[in-house]
XYZ file of N, CA, C and O in Angstrom:
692
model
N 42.212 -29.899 66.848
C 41.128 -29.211 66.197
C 41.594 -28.418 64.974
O 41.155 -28.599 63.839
N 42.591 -27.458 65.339
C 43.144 -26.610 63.958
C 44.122 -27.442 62.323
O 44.558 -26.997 61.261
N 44.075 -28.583 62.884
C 44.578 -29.448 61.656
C 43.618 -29.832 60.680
O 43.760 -30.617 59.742
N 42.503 -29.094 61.066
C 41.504 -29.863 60.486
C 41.219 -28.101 59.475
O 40.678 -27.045 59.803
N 42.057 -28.674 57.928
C 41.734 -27.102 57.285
C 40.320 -26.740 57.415
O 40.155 -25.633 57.927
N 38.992 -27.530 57.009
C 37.654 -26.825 56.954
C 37.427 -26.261 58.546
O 37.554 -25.040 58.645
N 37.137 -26.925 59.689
C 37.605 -26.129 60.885
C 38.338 -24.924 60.869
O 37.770 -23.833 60.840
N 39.698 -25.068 60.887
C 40.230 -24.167 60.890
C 39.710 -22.484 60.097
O 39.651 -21.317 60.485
N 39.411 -23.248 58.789
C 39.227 -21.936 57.922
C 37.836 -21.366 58.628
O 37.749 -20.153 58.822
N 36.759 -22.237 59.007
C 35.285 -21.788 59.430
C 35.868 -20.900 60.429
O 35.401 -19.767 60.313
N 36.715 -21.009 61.363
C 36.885 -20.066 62.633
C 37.349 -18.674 62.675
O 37.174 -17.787 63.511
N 38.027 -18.710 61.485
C 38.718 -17.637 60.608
C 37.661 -16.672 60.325
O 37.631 -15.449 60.467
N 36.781 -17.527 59.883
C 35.932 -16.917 58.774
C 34.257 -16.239 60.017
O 33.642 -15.190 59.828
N 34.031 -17.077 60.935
C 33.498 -16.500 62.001
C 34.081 -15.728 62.517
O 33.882 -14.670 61.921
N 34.574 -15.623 63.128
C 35.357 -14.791 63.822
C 35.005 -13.221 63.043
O 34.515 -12.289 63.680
N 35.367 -13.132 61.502
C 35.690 -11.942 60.977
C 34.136 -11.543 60.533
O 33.808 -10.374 60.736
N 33.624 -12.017 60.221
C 32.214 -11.876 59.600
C 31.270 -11.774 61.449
O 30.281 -11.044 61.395
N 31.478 -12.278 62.576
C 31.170 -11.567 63.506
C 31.383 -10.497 63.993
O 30.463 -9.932 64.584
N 32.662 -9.893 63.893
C 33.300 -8.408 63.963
C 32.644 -7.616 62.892
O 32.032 -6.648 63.344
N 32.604 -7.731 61.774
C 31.773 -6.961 61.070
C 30.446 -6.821 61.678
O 30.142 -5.732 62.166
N 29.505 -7.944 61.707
C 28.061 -7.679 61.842
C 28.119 -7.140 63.329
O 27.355 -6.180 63.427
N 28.765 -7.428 64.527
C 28.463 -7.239 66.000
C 28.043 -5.617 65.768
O 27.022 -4.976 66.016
N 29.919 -5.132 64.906
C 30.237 -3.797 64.677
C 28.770 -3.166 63.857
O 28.551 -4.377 63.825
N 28.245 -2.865 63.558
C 27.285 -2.562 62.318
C 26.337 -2.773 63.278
O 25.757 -1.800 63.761
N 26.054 -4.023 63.678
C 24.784 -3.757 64.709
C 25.020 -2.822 66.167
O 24.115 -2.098 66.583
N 25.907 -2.900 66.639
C 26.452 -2.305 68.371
C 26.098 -0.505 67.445
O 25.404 0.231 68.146
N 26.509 0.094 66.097
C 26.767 1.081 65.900
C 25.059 1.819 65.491
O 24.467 2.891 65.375
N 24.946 0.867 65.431
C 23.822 1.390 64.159
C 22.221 2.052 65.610
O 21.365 2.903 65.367
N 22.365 1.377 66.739
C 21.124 1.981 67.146
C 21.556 3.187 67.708
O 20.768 4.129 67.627
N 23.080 3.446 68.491
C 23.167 5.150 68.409
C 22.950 6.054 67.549
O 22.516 7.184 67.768
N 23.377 5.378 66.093
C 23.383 6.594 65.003
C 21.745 6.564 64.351
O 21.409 7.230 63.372
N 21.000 5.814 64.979
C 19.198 6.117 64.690
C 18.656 6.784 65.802
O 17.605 7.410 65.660
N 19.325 6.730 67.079
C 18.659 7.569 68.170
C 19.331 8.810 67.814
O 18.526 9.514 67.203
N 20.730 9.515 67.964
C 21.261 10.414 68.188
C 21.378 11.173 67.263
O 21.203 12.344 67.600
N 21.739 10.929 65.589
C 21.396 11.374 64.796
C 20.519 11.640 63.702
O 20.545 12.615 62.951
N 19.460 10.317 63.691
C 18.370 10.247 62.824
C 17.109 10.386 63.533
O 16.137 9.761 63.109
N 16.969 11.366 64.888
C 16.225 11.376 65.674
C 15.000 10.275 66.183
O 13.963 10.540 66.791
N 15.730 8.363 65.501
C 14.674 8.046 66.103
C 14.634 7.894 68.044
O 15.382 8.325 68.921
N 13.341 7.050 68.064
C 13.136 7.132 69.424
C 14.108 5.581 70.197
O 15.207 5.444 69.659
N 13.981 5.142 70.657
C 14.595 3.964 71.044
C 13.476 2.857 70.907
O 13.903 1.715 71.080
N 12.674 2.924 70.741
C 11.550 2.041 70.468
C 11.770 1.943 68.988
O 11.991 0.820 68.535
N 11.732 3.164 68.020
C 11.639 3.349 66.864
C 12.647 2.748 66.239
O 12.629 2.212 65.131
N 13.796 2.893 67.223
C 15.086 2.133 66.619
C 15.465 0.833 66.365
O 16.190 0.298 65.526
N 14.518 0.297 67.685
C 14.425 -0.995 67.829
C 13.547 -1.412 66.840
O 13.594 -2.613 66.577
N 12.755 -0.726 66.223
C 11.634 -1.661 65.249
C 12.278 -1.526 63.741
O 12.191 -2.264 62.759
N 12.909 -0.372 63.945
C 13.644 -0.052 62.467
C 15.186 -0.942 62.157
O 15.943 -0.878 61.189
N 15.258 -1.769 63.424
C 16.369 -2.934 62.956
C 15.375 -4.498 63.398
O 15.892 -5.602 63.231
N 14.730 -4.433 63.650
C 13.945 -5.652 63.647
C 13.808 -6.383 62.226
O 13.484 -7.561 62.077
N 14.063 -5.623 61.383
C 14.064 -6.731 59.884
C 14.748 -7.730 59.647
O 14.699 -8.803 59.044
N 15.716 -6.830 60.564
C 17.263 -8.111 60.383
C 17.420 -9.329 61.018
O 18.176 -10.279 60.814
N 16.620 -9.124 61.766
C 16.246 -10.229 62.632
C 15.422 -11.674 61.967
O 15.756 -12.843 62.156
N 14.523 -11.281 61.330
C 13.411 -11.634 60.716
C 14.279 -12.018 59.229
O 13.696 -13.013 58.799
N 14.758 -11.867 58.823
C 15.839 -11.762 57.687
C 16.275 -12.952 58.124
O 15.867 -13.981 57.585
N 17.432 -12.994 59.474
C 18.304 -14.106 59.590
C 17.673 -15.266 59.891
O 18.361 -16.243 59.595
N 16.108 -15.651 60.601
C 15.201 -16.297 60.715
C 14.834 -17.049 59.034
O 14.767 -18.240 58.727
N 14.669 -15.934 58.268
C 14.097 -16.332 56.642
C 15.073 -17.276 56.729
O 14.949 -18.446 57.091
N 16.407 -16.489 56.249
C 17.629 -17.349 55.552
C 18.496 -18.570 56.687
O 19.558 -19.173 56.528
N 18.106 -18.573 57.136
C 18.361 -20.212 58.468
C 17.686 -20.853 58.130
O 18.253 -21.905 57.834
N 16.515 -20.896 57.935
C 15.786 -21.982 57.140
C 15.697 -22.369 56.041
O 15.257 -23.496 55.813
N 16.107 -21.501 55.031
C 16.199 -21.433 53.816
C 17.703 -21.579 53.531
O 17.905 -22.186 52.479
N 18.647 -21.248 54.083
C 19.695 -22.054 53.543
C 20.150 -23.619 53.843
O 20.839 -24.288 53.073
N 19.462 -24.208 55.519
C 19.343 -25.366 55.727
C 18.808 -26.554 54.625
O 19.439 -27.582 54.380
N 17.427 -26.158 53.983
C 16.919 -26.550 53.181
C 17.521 -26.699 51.241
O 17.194 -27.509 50.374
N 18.309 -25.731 51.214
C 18.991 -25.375 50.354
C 20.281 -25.717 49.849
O 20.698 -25.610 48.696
N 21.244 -26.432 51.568
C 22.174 -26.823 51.282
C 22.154 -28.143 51.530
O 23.097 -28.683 52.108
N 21.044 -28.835 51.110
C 20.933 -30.656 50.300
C 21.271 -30.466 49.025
O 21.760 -31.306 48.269
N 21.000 -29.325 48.787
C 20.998 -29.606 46.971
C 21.574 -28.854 46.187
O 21.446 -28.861 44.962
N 22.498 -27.893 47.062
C 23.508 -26.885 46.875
C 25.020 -27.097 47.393
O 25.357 -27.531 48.494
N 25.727 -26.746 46.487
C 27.064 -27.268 47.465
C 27.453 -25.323 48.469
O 27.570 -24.189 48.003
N 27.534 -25.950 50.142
C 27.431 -25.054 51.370
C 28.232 -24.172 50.793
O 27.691 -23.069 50.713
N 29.625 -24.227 50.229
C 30.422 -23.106 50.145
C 30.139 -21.676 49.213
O 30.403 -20.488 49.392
N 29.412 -22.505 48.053
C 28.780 -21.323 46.811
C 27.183 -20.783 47.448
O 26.615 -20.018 46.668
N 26.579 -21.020 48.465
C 25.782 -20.455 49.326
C 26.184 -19.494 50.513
O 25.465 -18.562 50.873
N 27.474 -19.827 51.122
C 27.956 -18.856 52.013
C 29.334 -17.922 50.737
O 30.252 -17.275 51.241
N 29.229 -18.016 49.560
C 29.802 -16.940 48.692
C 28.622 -16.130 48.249
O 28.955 -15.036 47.792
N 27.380 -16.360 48.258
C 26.352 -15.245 47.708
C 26.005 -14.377 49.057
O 25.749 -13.175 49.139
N 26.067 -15.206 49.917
C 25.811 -14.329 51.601
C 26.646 -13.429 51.559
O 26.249 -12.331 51.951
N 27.799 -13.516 51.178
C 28.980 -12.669 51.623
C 29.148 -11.540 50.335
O 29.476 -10.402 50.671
N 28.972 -11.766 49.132
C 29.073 -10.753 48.110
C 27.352 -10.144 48.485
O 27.164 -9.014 48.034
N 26.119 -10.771 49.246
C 24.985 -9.614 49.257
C 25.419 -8.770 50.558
O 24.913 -7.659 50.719
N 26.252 -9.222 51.397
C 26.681 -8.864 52.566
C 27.275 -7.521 52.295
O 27.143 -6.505 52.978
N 27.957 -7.680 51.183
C 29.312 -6.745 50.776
C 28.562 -5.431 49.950
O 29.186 -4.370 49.939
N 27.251 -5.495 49.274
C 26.285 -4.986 48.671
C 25.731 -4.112 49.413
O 25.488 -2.956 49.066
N 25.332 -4.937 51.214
C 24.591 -4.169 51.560
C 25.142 -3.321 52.662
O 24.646 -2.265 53.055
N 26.381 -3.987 53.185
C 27.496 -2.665 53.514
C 27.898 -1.743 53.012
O 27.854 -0.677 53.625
N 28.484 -1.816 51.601
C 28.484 -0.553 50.912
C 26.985 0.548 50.926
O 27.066 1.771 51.038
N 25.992 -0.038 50.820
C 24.740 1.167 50.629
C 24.326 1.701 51.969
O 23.758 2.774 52.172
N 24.759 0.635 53.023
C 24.725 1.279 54.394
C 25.648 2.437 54.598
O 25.085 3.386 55.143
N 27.110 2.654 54.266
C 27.816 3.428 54.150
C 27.431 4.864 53.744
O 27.923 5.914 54.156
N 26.256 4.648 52.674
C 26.046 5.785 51.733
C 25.513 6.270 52.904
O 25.910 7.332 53.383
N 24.759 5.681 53.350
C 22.691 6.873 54.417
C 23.827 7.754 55.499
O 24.914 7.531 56.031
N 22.661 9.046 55.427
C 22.827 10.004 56.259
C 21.343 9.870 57.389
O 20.314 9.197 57.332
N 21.759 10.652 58.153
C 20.606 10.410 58.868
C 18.913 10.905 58.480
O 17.930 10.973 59.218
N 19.099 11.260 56.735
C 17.560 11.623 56.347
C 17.114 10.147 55.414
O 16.213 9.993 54.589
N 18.234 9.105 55.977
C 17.518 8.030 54.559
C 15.737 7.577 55.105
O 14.991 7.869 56.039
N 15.700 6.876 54.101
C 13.673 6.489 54.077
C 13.727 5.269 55.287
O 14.591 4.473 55.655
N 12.806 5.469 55.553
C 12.655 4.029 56.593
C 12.587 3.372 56.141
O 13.123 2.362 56.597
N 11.858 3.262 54.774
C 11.286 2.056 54.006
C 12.620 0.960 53.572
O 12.826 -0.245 53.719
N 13.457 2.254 52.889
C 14.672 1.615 52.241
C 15.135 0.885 53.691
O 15.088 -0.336 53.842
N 15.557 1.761 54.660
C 16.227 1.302 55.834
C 15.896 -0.604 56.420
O 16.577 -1.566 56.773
N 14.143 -0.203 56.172
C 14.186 -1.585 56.547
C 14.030 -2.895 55.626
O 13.938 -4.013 56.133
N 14.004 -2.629 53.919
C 14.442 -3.440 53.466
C 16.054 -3.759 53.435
O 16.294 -4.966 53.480
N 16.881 -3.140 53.385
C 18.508 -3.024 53.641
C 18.164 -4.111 54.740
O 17.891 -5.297 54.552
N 18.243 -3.432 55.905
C 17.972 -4.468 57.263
C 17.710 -5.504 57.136
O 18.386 -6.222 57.873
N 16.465 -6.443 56.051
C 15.983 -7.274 55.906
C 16.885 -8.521 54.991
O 17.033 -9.742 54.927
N 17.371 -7.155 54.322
C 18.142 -8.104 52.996
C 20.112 -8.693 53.555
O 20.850 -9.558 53.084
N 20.324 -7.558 54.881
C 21.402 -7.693 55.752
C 21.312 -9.108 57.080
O 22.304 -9.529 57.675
N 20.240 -9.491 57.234
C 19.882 -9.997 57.956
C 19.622 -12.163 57.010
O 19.998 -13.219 57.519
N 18.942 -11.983 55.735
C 19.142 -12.927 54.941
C 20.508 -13.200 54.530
O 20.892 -14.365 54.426
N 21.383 -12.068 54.252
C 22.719 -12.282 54.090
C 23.804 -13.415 55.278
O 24.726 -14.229 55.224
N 23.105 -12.899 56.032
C 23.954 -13.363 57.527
C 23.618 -14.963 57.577
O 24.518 -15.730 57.919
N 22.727 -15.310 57.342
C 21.787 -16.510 57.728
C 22.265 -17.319 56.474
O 21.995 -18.512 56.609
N 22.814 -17.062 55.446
C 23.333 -17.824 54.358
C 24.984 -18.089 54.320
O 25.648 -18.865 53.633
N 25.413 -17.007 55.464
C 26.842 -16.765 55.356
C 27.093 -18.554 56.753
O 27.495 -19.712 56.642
N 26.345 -17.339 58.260
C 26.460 -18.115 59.415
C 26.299 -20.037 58.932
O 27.196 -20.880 58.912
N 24.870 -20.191 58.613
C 24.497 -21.582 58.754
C 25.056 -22.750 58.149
O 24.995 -23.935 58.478
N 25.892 -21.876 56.718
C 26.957 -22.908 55.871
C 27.851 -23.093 56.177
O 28.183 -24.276 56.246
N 28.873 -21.979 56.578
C 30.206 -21.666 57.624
C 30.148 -23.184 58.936
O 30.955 -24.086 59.164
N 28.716 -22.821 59.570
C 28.790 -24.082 60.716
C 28.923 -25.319 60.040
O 29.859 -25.938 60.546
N 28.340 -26.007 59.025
C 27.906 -26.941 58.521
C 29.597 -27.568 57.852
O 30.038 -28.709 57.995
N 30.213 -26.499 57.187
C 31.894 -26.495 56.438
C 32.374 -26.884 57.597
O 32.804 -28.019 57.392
N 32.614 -26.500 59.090
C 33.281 -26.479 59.888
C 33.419 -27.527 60.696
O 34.305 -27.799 61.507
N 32.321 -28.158 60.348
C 32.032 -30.404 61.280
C 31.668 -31.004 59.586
O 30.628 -31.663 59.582
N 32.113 -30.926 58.662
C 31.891 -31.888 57.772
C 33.172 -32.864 57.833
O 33.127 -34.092 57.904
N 34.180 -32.155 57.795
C 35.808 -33.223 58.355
C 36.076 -33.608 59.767
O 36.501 -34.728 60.051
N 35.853 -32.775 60.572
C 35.841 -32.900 61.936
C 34.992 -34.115 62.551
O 33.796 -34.406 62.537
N 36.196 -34.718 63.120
C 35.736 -36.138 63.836
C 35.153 -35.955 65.153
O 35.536 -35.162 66.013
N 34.178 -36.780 65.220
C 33.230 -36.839 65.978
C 33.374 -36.538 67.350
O 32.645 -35.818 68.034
N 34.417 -37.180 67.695
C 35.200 -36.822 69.135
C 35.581 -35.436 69.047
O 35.720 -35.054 70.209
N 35.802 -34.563 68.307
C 36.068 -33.307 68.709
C 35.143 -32.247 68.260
O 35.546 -31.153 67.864
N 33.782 -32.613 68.332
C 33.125 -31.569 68.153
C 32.770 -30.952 68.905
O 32.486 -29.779 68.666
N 32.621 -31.591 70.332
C 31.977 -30.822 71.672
C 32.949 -29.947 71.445
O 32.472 -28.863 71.109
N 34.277 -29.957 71.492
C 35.348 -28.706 71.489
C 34.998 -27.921 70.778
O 34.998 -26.726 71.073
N 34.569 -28.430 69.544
C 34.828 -27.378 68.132
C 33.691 -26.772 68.319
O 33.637 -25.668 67.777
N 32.544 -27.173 69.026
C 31.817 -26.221 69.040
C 31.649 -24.998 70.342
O 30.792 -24.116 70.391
N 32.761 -25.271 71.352
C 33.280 -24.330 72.471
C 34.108 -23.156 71.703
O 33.880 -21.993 72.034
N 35.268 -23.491 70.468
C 35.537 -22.891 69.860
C 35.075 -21.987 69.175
O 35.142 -20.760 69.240
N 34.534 -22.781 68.422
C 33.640 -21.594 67.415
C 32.947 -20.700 68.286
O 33.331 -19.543 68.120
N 32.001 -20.836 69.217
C 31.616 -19.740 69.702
C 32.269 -18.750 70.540
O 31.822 -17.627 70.774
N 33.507 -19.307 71.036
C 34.255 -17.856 71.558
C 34.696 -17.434 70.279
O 34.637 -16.205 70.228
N 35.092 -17.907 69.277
C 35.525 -17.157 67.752
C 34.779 -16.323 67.864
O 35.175 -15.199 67.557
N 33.636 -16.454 68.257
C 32.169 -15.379 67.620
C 32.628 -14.672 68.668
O 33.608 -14.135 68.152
N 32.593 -14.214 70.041
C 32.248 -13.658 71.097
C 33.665 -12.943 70.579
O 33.594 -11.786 70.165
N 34.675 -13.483 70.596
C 35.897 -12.377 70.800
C 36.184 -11.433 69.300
O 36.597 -10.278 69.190
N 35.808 -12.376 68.296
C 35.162 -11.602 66.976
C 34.508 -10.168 67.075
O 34.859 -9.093 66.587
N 33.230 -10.585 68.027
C 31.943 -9.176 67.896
C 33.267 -8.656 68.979
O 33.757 -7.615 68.541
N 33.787 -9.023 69.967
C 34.136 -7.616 70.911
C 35.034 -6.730 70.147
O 35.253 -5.520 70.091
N 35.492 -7.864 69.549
C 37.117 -6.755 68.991
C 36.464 -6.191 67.631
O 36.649 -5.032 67.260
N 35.880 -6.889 67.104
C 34.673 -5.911 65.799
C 34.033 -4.480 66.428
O 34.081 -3.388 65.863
N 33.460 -4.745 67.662
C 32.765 -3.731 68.334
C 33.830 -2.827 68.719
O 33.608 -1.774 68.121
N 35.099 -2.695 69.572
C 36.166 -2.084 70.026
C 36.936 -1.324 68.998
O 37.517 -0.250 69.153
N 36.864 -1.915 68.130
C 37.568 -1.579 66.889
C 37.047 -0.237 65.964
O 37.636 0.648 65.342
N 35.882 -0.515 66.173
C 34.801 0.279 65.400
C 34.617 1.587 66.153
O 34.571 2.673 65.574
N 34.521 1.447 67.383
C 34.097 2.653 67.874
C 35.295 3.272 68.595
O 35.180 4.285 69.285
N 36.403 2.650 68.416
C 38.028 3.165 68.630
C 37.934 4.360 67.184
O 38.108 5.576 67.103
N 37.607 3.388 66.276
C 37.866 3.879 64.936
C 36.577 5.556 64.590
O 36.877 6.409 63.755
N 35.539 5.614 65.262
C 34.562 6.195 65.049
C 35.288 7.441 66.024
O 35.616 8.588 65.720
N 35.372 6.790 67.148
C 35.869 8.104 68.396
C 37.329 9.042 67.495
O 37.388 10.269 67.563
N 38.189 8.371 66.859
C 39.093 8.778 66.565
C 38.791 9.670 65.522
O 39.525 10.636 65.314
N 37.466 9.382 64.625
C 37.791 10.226 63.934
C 37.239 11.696 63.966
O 37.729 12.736 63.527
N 35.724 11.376 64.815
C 35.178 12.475 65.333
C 36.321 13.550 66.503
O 36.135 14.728 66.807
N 37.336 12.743 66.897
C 38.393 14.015 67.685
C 38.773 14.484 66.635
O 38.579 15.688 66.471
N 39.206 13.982 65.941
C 40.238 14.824 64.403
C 39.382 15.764 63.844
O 39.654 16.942 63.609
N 38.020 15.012 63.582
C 37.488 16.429 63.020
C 36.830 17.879 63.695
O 36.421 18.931 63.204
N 36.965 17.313 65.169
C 36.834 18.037 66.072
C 37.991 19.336 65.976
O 37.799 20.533 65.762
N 39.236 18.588 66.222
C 40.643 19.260 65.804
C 40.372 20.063 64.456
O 40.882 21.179 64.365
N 39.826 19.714 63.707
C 40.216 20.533 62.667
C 39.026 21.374 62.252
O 39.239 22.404 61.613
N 37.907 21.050 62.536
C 37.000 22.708 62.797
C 37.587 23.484 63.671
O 37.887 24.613 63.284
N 37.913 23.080 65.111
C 38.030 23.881 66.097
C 39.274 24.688 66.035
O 39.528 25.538 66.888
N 40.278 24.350 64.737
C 41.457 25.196 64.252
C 41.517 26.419 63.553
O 42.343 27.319 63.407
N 39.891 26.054 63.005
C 39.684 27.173 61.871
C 38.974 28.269 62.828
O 39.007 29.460 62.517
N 38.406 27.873 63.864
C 37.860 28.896 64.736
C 38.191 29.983 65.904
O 37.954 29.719 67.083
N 38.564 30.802 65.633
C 38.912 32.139 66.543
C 38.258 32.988 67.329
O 38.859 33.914 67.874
């Protein structure tokens, strides 16, 4: 299976782009309940775009990549991807809903242009006999991707909230 560079590279490339999104999604409905006081209902509707997003762009990049070559379609996914991570970065917990759920919407089209070409790169060389595998593969890529994306993230989140814990609680007497 891994001799096969487009394979190979697709698994690479799942794998890491699942750790990102798992991470970002696993994070994002604590920091709308706990700090942006929504409700858990509220939270759930205020990431529902993204959903609806990756729905748009699955169909729309399917359709798109007859007459597009797959790889310069999963490079615009990934530079709007990179767009809309950075502005996610910016919000505090007073951003607009409105913005929130176009972000969401436009994070969610991103994914669906990145995911559906990535699969398509990944069985265009790959012989026929080994796709049942390649496609056992690829999806633990994804699964061990989001865990260690998810583990990673909130290793990384816990760590830093102790430090800054440590370092108010130094200044205080």
């Amino acid at each position: 299976l891994f001799k096969d560079r487009n394979f190979a590279a697709a698994i690479i490339m799942v794998f890491c782009v699942s750790a990102i999104m798992q991470a970002t999604g696993a994070l994002l409905a604590p920091y709308l309940q706990k700090l942006a006081g929504f409700s858990p209902e509220d939270a759930g509707w205020a990431m529902a775009p993204r959903g609806v997003g990756i729905m748009i762009s699955m169909f729309a990049a399917s359709r798109l990549g007859m007459r597009v070559d797959q790889r310069k379609i999963m490079a615009v996914g990934l530079i709007i991807l990179g767009f809309v991570l950075y502005d996610m970065s910016t919000w505090t917990p007073a951003v607009d809903a409105r913005h929130m759920g176009l972000v969401m919407m436009v994070q969610g089209l991103s994914v669906g242009l990145v995911f559906n070409p990535m699969t398509v790169m990944a069985y265009t060389t790959l012989p026929a006999h080994f796709r049942g595998e390649g496609t056992a593969v690829q999806s633990l890529a994804r699964n061990i991707g989001a865990a260690i994306g998810i583990s990673v993230m909130t290793f990384t989140l816990t760590r830093a909230f102790q430090a800054n814990h440590a370092a108010i609680s130094a200044g205080i007497t």
